[in-house]
mmCIF file of C-alpha atoms in Angstrom:
data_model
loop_
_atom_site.group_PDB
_atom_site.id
_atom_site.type_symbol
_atom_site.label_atom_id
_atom_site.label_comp_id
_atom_site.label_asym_id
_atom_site.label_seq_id
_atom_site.Cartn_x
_atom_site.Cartn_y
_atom_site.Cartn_z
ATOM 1 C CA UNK A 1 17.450 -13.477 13.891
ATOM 2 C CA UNK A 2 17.186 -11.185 11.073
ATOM 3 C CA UNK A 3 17.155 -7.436 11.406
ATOM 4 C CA UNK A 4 14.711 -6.111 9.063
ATOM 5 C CA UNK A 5 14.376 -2.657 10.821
ATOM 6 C CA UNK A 6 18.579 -2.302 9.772
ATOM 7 C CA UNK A 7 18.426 -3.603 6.644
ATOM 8 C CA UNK A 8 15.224 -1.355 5.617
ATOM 9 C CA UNK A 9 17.313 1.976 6.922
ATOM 10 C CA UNK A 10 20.394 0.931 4.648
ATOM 11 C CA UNK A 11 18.115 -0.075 1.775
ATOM 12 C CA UNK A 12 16.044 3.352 2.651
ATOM 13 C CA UNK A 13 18.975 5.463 3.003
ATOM 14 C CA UNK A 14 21.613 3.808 0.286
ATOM 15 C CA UNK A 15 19.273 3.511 -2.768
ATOM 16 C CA UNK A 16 16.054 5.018 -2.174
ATOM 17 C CA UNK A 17 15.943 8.466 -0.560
ATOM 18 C CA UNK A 18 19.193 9.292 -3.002
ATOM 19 C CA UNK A 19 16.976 8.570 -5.932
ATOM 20 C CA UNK A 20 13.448 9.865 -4.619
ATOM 21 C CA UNK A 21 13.688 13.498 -6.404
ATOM 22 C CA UNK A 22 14.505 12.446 -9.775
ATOM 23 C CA UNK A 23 12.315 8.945 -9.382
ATOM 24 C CA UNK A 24 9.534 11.374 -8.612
ATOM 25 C CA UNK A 25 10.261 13.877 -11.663
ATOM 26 C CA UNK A 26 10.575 11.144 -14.210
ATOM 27 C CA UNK A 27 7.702 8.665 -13.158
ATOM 28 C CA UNK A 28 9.542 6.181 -12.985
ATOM 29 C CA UNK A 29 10.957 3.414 -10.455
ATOM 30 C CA UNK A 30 14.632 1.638 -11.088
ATOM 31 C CA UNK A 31 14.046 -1.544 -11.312
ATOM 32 C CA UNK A 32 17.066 -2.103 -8.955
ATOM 33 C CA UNK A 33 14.971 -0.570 -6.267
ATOM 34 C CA UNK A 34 12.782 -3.908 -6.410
ATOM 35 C CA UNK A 35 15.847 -6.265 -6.648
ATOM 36 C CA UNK A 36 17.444 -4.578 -3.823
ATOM 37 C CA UNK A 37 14.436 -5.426 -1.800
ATOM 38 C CA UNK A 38 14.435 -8.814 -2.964
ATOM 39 C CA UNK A 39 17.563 -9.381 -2.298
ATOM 40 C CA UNK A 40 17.061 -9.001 1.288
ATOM 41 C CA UNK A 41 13.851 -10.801 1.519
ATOM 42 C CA UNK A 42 11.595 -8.185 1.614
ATOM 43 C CA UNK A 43 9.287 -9.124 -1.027
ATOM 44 C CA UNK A 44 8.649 -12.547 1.928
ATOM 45 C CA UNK A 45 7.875 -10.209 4.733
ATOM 46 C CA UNK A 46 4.160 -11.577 4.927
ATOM 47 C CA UNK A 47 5.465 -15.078 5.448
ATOM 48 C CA UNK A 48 8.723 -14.460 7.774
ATOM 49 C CA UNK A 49 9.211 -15.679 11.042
ATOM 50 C CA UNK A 50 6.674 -14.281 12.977
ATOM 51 C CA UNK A 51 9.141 -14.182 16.356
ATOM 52 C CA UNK A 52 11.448 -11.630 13.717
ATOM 53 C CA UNK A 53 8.267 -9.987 12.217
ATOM 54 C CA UNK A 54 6.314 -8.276 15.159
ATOM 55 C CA UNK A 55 3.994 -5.314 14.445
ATOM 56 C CA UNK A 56 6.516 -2.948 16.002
ATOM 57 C CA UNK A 57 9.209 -4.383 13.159
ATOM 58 C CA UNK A 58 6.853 -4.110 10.754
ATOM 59 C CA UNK A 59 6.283 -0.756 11.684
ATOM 60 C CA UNK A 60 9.847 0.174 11.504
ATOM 61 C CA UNK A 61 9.970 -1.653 7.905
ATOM 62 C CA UNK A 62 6.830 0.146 6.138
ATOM 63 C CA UNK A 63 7.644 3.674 7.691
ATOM 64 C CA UNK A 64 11.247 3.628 7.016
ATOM 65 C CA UNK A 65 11.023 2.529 3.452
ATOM 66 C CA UNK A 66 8.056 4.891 3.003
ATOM 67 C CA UNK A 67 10.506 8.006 3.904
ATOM 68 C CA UNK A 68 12.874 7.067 1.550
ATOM 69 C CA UNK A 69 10.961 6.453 -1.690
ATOM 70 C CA UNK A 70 7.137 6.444 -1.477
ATOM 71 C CA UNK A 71 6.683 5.506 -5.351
ATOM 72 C CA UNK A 72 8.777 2.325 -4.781
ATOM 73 C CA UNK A 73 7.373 1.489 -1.058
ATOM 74 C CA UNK A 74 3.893 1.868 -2.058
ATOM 75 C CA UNK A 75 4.273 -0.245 -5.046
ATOM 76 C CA UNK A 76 5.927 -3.007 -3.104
ATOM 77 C CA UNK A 77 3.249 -2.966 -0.196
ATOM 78 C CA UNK A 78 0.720 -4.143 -2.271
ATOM 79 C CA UNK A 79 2.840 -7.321 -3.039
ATOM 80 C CA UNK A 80 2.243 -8.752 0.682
ATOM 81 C CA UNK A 81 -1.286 -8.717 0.859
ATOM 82 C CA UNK A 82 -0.839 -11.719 -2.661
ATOM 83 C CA UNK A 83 0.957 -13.191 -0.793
ATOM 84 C CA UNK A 84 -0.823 -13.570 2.380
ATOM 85 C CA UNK A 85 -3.758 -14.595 0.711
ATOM 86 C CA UNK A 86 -1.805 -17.453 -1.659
ATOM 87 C CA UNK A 87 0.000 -18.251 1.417
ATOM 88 C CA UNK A 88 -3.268 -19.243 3.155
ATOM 89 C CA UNK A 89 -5.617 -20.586 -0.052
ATOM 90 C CA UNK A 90 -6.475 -23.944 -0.807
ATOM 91 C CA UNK A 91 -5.874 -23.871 -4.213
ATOM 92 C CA UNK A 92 -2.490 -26.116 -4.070
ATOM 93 C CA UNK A 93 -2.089 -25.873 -7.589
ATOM 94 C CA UNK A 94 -1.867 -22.229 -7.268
ATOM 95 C CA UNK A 95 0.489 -22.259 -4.356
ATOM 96 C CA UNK A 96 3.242 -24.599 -5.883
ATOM 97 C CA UNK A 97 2.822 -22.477 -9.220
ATOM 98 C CA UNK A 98 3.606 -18.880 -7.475
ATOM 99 C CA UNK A 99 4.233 -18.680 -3.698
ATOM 100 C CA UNK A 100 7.660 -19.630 -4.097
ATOM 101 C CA UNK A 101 8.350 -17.000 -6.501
ATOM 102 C CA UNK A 102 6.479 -14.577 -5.160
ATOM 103 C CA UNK A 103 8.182 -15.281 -1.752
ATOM 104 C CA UNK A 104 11.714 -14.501 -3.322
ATOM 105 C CA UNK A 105 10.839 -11.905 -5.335
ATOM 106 C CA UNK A 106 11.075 -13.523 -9.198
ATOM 107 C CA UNK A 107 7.257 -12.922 -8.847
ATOM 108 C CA UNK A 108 5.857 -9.108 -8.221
ATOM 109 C CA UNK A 109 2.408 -8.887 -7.516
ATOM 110 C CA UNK A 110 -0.069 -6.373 -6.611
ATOM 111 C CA UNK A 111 -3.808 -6.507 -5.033
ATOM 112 C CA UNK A 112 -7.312 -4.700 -5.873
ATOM 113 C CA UNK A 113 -9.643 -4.427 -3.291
ATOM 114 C CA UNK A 114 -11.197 -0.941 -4.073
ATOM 115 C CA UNK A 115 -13.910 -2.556 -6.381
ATOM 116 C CA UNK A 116 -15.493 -4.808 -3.547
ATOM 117 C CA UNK A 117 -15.470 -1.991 -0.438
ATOM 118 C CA UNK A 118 -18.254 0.675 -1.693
ATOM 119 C CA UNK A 119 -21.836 -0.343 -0.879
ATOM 120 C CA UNK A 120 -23.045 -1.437 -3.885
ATOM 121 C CA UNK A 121 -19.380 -2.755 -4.574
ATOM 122 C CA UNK A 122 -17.542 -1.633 -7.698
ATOM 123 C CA UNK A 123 -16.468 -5.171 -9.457
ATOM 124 C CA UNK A 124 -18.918 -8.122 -9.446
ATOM 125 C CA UNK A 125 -18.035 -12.320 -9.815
ATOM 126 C CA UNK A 126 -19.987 -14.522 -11.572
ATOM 127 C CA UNK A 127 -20.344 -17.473 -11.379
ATOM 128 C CA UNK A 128 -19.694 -20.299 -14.070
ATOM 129 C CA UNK A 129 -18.992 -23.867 -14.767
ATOM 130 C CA UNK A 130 -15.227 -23.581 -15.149
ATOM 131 C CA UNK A 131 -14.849 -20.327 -12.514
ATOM 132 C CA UNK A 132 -16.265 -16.839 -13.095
ATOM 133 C CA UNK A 133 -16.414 -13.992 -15.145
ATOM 134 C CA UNK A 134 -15.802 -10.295 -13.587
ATOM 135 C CA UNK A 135 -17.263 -7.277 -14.422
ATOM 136 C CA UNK A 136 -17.364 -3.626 -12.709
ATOM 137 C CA UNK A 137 -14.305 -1.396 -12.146
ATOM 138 C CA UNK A 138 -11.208 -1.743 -9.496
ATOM 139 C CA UNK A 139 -10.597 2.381 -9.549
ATOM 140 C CA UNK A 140 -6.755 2.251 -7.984
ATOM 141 C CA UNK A 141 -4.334 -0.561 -9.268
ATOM 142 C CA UNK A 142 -1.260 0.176 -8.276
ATOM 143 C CA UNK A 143 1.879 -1.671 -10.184
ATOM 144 C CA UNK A 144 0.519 -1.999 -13.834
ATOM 145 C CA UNK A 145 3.627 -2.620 -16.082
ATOM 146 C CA UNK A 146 5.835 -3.251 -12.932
ATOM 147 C CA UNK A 147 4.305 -6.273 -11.150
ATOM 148 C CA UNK A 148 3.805 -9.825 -13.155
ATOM 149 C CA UNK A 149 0.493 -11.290 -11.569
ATOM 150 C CA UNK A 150 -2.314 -8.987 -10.169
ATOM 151 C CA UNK A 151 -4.621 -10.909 -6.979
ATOM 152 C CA UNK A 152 -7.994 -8.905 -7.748
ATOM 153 C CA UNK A 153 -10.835 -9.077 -5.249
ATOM 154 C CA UNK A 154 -14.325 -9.246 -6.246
ATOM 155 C CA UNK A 155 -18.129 -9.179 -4.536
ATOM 156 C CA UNK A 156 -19.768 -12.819 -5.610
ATOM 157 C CA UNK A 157 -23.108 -11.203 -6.735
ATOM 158 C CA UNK A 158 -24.730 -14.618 -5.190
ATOM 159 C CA UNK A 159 -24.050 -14.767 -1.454
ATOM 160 C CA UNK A 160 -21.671 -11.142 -1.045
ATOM 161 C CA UNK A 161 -18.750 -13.275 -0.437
ATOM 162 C CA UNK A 162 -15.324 -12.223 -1.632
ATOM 163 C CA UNK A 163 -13.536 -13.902 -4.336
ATOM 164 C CA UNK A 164 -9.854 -13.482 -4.904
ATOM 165 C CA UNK A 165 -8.143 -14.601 -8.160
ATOM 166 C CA UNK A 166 -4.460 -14.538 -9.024
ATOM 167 C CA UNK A 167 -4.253 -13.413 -12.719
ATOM 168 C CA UNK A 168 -1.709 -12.114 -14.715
ATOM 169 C CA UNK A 169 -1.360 -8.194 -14.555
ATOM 170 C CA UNK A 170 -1.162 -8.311 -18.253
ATOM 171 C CA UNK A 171 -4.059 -6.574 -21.107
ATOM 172 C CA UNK A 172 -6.840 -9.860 -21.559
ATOM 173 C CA UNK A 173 -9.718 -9.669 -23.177
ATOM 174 C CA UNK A 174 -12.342 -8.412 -21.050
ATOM 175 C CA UNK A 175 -9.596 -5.947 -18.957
ATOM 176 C CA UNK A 176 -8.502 -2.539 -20.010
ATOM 177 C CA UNK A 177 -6.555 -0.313 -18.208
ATOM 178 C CA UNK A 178 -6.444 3.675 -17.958
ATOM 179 C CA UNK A 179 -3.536 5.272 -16.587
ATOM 180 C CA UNK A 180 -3.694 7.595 -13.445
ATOM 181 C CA UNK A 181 -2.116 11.029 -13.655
ATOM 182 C CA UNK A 182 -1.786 10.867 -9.680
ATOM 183 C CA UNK A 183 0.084 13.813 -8.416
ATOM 184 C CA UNK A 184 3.016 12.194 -5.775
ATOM 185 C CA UNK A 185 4.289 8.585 -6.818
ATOM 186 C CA UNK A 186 3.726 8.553 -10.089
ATOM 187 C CA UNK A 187 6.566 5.975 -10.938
ATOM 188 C CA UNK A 188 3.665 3.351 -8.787
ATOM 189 C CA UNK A 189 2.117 3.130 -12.191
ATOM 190 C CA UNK A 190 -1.618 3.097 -10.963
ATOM 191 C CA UNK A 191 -4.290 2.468 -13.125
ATOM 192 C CA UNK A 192 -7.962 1.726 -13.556
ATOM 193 C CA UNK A 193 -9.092 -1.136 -14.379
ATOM 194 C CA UNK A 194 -12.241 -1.668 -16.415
ATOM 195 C CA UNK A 195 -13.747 -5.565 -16.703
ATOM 196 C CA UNK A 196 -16.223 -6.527 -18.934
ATOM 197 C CA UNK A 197 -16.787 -9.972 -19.281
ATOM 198 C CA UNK A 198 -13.239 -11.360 -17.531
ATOM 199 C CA UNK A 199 -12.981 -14.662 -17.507
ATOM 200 C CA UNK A 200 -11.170 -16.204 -14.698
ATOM 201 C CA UNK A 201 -10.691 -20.246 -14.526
ATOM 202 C CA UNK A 202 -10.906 -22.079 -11.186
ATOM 203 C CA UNK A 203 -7.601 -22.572 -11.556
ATOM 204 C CA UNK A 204 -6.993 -18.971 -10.623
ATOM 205 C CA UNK A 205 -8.673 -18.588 -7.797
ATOM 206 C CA UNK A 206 -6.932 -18.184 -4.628
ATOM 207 C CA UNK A 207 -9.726 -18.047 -2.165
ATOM 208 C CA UNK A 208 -13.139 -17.486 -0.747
ATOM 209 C CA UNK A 209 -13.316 -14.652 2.162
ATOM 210 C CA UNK A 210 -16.715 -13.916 3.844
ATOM 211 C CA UNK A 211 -17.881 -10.224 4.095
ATOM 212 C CA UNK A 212 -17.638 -10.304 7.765
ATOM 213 C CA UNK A 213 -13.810 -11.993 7.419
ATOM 214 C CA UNK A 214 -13.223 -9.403 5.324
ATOM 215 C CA UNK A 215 -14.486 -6.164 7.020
ATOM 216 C CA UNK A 216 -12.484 -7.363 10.084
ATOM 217 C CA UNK A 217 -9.109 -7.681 7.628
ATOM 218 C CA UNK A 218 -9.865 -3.913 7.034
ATOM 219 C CA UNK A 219 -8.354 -3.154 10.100
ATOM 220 C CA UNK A 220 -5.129 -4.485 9.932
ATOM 221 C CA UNK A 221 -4.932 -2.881 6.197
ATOM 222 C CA UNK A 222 -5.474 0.634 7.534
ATOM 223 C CA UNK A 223 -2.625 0.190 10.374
ATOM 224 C CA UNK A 224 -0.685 -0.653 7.939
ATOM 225 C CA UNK A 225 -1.025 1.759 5.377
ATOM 226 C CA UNK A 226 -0.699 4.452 8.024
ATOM 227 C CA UNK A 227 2.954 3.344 7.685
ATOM 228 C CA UNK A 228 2.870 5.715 4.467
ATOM 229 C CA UNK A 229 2.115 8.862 6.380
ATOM 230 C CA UNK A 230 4.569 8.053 8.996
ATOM 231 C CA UNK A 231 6.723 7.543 6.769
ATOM 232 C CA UNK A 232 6.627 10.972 5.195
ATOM 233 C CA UNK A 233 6.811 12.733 8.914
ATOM 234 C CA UNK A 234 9.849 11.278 9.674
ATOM 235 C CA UNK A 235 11.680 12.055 6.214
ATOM 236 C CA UNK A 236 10.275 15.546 7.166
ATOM 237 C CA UNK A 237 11.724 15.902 10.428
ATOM 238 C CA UNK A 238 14.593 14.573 9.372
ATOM 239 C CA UNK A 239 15.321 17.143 6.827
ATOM 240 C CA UNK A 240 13.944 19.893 9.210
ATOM 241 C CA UNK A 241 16.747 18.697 11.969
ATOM 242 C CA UNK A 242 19.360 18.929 8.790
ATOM 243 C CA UNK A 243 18.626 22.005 8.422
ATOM 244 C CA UNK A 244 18.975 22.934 11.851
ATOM 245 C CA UNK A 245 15.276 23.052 13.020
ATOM 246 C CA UNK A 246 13.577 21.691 16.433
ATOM 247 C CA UNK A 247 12.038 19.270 14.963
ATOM 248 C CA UNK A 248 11.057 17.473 18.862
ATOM 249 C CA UNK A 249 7.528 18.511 19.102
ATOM 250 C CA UNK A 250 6.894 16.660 15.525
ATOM 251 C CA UNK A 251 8.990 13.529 17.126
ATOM 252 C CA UNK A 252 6.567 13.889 20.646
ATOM 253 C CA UNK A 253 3.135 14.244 18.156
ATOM 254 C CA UNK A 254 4.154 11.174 15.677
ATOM 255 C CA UNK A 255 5.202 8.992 18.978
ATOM 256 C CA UNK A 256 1.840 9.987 20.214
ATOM 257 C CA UNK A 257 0.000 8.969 16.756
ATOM 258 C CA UNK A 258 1.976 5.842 16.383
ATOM 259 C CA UNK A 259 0.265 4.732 20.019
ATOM 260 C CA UNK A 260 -2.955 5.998 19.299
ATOM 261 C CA UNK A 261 -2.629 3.488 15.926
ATOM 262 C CA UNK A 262 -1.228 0.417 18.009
ATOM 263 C CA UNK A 263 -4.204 1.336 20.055
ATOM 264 C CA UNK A 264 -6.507 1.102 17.777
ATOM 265 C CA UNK A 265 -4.993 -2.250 15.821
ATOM 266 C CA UNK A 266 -5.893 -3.688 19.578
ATOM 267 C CA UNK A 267 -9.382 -2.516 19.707
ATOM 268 C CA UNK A 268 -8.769 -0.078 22.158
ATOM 269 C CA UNK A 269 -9.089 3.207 19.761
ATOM 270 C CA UNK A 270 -10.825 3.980 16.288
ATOM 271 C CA UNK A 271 -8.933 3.183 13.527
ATOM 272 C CA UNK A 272 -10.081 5.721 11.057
ATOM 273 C CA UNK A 273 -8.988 8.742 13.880
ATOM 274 C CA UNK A 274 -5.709 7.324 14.393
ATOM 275 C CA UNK A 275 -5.492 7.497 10.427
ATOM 276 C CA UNK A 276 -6.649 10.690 10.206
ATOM 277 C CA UNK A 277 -3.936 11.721 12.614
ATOM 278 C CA UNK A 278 -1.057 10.715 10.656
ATOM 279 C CA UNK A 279 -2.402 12.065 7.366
ATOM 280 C CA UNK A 280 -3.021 15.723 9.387
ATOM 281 C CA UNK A 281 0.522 15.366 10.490
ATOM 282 C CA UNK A 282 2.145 14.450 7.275
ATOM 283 C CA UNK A 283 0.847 17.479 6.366
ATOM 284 C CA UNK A 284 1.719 19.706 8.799
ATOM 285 C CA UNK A 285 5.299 18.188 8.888
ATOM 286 C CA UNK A 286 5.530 18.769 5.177
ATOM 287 C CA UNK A 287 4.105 22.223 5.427
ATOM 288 C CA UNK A 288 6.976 22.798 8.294
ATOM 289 C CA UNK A 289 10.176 21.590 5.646
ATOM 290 C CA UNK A 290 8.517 23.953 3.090
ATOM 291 C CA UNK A 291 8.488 26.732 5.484
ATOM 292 C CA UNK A 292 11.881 26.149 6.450
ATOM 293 C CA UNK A 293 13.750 25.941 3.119
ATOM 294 C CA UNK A 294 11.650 28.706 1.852
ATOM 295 C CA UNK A 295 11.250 30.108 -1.674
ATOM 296 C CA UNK A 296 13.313 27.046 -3.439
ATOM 297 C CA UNK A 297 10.871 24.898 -2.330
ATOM 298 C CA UNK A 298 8.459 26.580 -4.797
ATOM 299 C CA UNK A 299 10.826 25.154 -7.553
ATOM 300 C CA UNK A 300 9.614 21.590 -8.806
ATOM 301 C CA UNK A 301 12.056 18.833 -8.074
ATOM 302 C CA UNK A 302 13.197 19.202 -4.887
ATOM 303 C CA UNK A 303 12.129 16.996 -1.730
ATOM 304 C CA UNK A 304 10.081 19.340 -0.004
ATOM 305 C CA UNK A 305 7.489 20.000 -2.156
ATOM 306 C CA UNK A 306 7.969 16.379 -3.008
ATOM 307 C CA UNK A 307 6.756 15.637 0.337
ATOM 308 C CA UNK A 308 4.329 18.356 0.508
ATOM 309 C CA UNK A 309 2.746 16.601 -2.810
ATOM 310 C CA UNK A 310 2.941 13.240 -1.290
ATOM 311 C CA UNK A 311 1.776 14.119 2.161
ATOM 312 C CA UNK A 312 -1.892 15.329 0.483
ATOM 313 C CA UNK A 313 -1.794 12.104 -1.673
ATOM 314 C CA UNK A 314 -1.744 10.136 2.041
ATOM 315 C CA UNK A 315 -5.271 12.226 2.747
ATOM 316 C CA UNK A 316 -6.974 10.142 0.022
ATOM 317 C CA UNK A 317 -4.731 7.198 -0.651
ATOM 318 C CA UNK A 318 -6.081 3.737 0.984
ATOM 319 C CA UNK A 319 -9.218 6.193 2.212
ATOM 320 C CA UNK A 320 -12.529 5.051 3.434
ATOM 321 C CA UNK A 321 -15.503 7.167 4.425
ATOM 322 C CA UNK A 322 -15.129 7.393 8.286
ATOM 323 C CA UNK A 323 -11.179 8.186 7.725
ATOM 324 C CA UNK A 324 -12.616 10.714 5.786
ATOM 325 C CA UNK A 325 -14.786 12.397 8.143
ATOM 326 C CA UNK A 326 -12.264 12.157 11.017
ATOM 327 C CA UNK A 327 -9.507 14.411 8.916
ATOM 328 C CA UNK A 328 -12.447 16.570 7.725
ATOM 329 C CA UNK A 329 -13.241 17.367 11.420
ATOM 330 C CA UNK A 330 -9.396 17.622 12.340
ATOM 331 C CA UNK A 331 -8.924 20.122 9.257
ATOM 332 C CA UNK A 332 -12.111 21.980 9.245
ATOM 333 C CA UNK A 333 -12.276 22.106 13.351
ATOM 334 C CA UNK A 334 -8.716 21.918 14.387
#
C-alpha cells in the first residue's frame, strides 16, 4: 500500500518549501519540482488505487504540497482533472496516444473550465464535419509554457452540453495567449486564452459531459481546491509554532473547517461556506505569521508576506459567485 500522505511531506518539505521564497521572487518553477513528483507517481493520483487514494489521503496530498510550494502545487493540480476525463472518454485513440504518459508524468497537462461556468459561458463549440471550431475566452490557464497538452472545456452552442478536447498547449492558429501578472504563484504561468476560429479535429476530443453532469462535478472541484487554502494555514501555523507562538486555536479552527468541507463534499453542508471558511482563515493565519515576525515581513522575499500574498490570491482563485458572497458576509459581517 503506498503512502502518499509520507511521500507528499518529504517531497513538501525536501524540495519545495526550501525553494518557495526564491521560486516565488523569480517566477519561476524548477523543473525538478515536476520530476520529483513524477517520480513518485503523483502526476497518476487521479487513477491510483482507490483503497490507497481516499478523500482523507487526498486531503493530506493537496494540502501538504500546497504549504510547501503553491506555484508548483497549483500548477500540478490542474494535471488530474486531464486525466480523469481521458481516463474515462471514449475516444480510444486518444487514450492509447496520452493516458499512459500522462499517467507517468512524460505528459503535463492542464484544464480550462472558466470559459464554460459564467451564464452566458465564456468559450463556445461549434460544430463541424471533422469536429469543431472554438471561439470565446478561457480567462485563467494555468501551466502555459510548463505543461505539453492543454484539455479545454467548452459550451456546445447547440444543446449546452460540454465538450472537452485534448490539444496541445502550444500557440495555433486561432489561440493566443496573454500572460497574467497574478500577484502569489507567479512561476504557475497563467494565461488567457483568446480563440477565434480554433479548430479542433474529432480526433481530439475527449468527451461529451451534460450541463447537469457537469454542475454536479463542481462540487468535488471546490473540495478540492480548498486544499490550497489549507494548505497555506498549516505552512502558517507551522512557522508561527517555529517561532514560538500558540498556534492551537488556528489547529482547533482549520480541524473545524476541514469537517465543515467533508461535510459539505457529502451533501450535508454548503460548499461555497465551507470555502469561504478556509479562504477567511488563510488569511487570518497569514495575517498572524506577519504579526509575529514583525517589521521584516514588510521586506519582499520572505515567506510571510509570501503567504500573506498567496492567502488573498485563495479569495479569488477557483471562485464562483456564491463562494463569493459567503466570504463577503464572513469579511464584511464577521
Amino acid at each position: 500500500m503506498t503512502n502518499w500522505a509520507e511521500m507528499a511531506h518529504k517531497i513538501a518539505e525536501n524540495i519545495l518549501f526550501p525553494a518557495a521564497d526564491r521560486v516565488d521572487a523569480d517566477g519561476q518553477i524548477p523543473d525538478s519540482h515536476f520530476e520529483a513528483l513524477a517520480a513518485d507517481g503523483f502526476y497518476g493520483l487521479a487513477v491510483a488505487d482507490e483503497a490507497d487514494v481516499t478523500p482523507s489521503v487526498l486531503v493530506e496530498v493537496y494540502e501538504t504540497l500546497g504549504g510547501g510550494c503553491l506555484a508548483t502545487a497549483f500548477t500540478w493540480l490542474q494535471h488530474h482533472g486531464a486525466v480523469a476525463g481521458l481516463s474515462r472518454s471514449p475516444n480510444s485513440g486518444l487514450r492509447d496516444r496520452y493516458l499512459e504518459g500522462l499517467v507517468d508524468g512524460t505528459f503535463r497537462a492542464g484544464v480550462s473550465m472558466a470559459g464554460t461556468i459564467p451564464v452566458p459561458p465564456l468559450l463556445w463549440a461549434r460544430r463541424v464535419d471533422d469536429g469543431y471550431v472554438l471561439d470565446g475566452v478561457a480567462p485563467f490557464v494555468t501551466g502555459w509554457g510548463i505543461v505539453d497538452l492543454l484539455q479545454v472545456s467548452a459550451r456546445d452552442e447547440f444543446d449546452n452540453s460540454i465538450v472537452n478536447v485534448l490539444i496541445p498547449a502550444q500557440s495555433l492558429r486561432g489561440l493566443t495567449a496573454e500572460q497574467l501578472p497574478l500577484i502569489a504563484a507567479r512561476g504557475s504561468n497563467t494565461v488567457r486564452l483568446q480563440f477565434d476560429g480554433l479548430a479542433v479535429p474529432r480526433g481530439l476530443v475527449s468527451t461529451f459531459v451534460t450541463p447537469e453532469e457537469f454542475a454536479n462535478s463542481q462540487l468535488f472541484a471546490s473540495w478540492k481546491n480548498a486544499c490550497m487554502a489549507m494548505g497555506i494555514t498549516r505552512r502558517a501555523i507551522t512557522e508561527l509554532e517555529t517561532l514560538g507562538v500558540d498556534a492551537d486555536p488556528l489547529k482547533e479552527q482549520a480541524a473545524l473547517a476541514r469537517l465543515d468541507l467533508d461535510a459539505a463534499l457529502d451533501g450535508r453542508a454548503k460548499i461555497a461556506e465551507a470555502r469561504a471558511r478556509t479562504s477567511e482563515l488563510a488569511v487570518r493565519a497569514a495575517a498572524a505569521l506577519v504579526t509575529a515576525k514583525g517589521s521584516s515581513s514588510l521586506i519582499a522575499g520572505n515567506t510571510a508576506e509570501r503567504l500573506m500574498r498567496e492567502a488573498t490570491f485563495t479569495l479569488v482563485a477557483f471562485g464562483r459567485p456564491a463562494i463569493k458572497t459567503a466570504l463577503l458576509e464572513r469579511l464584511i459581517r464577521g
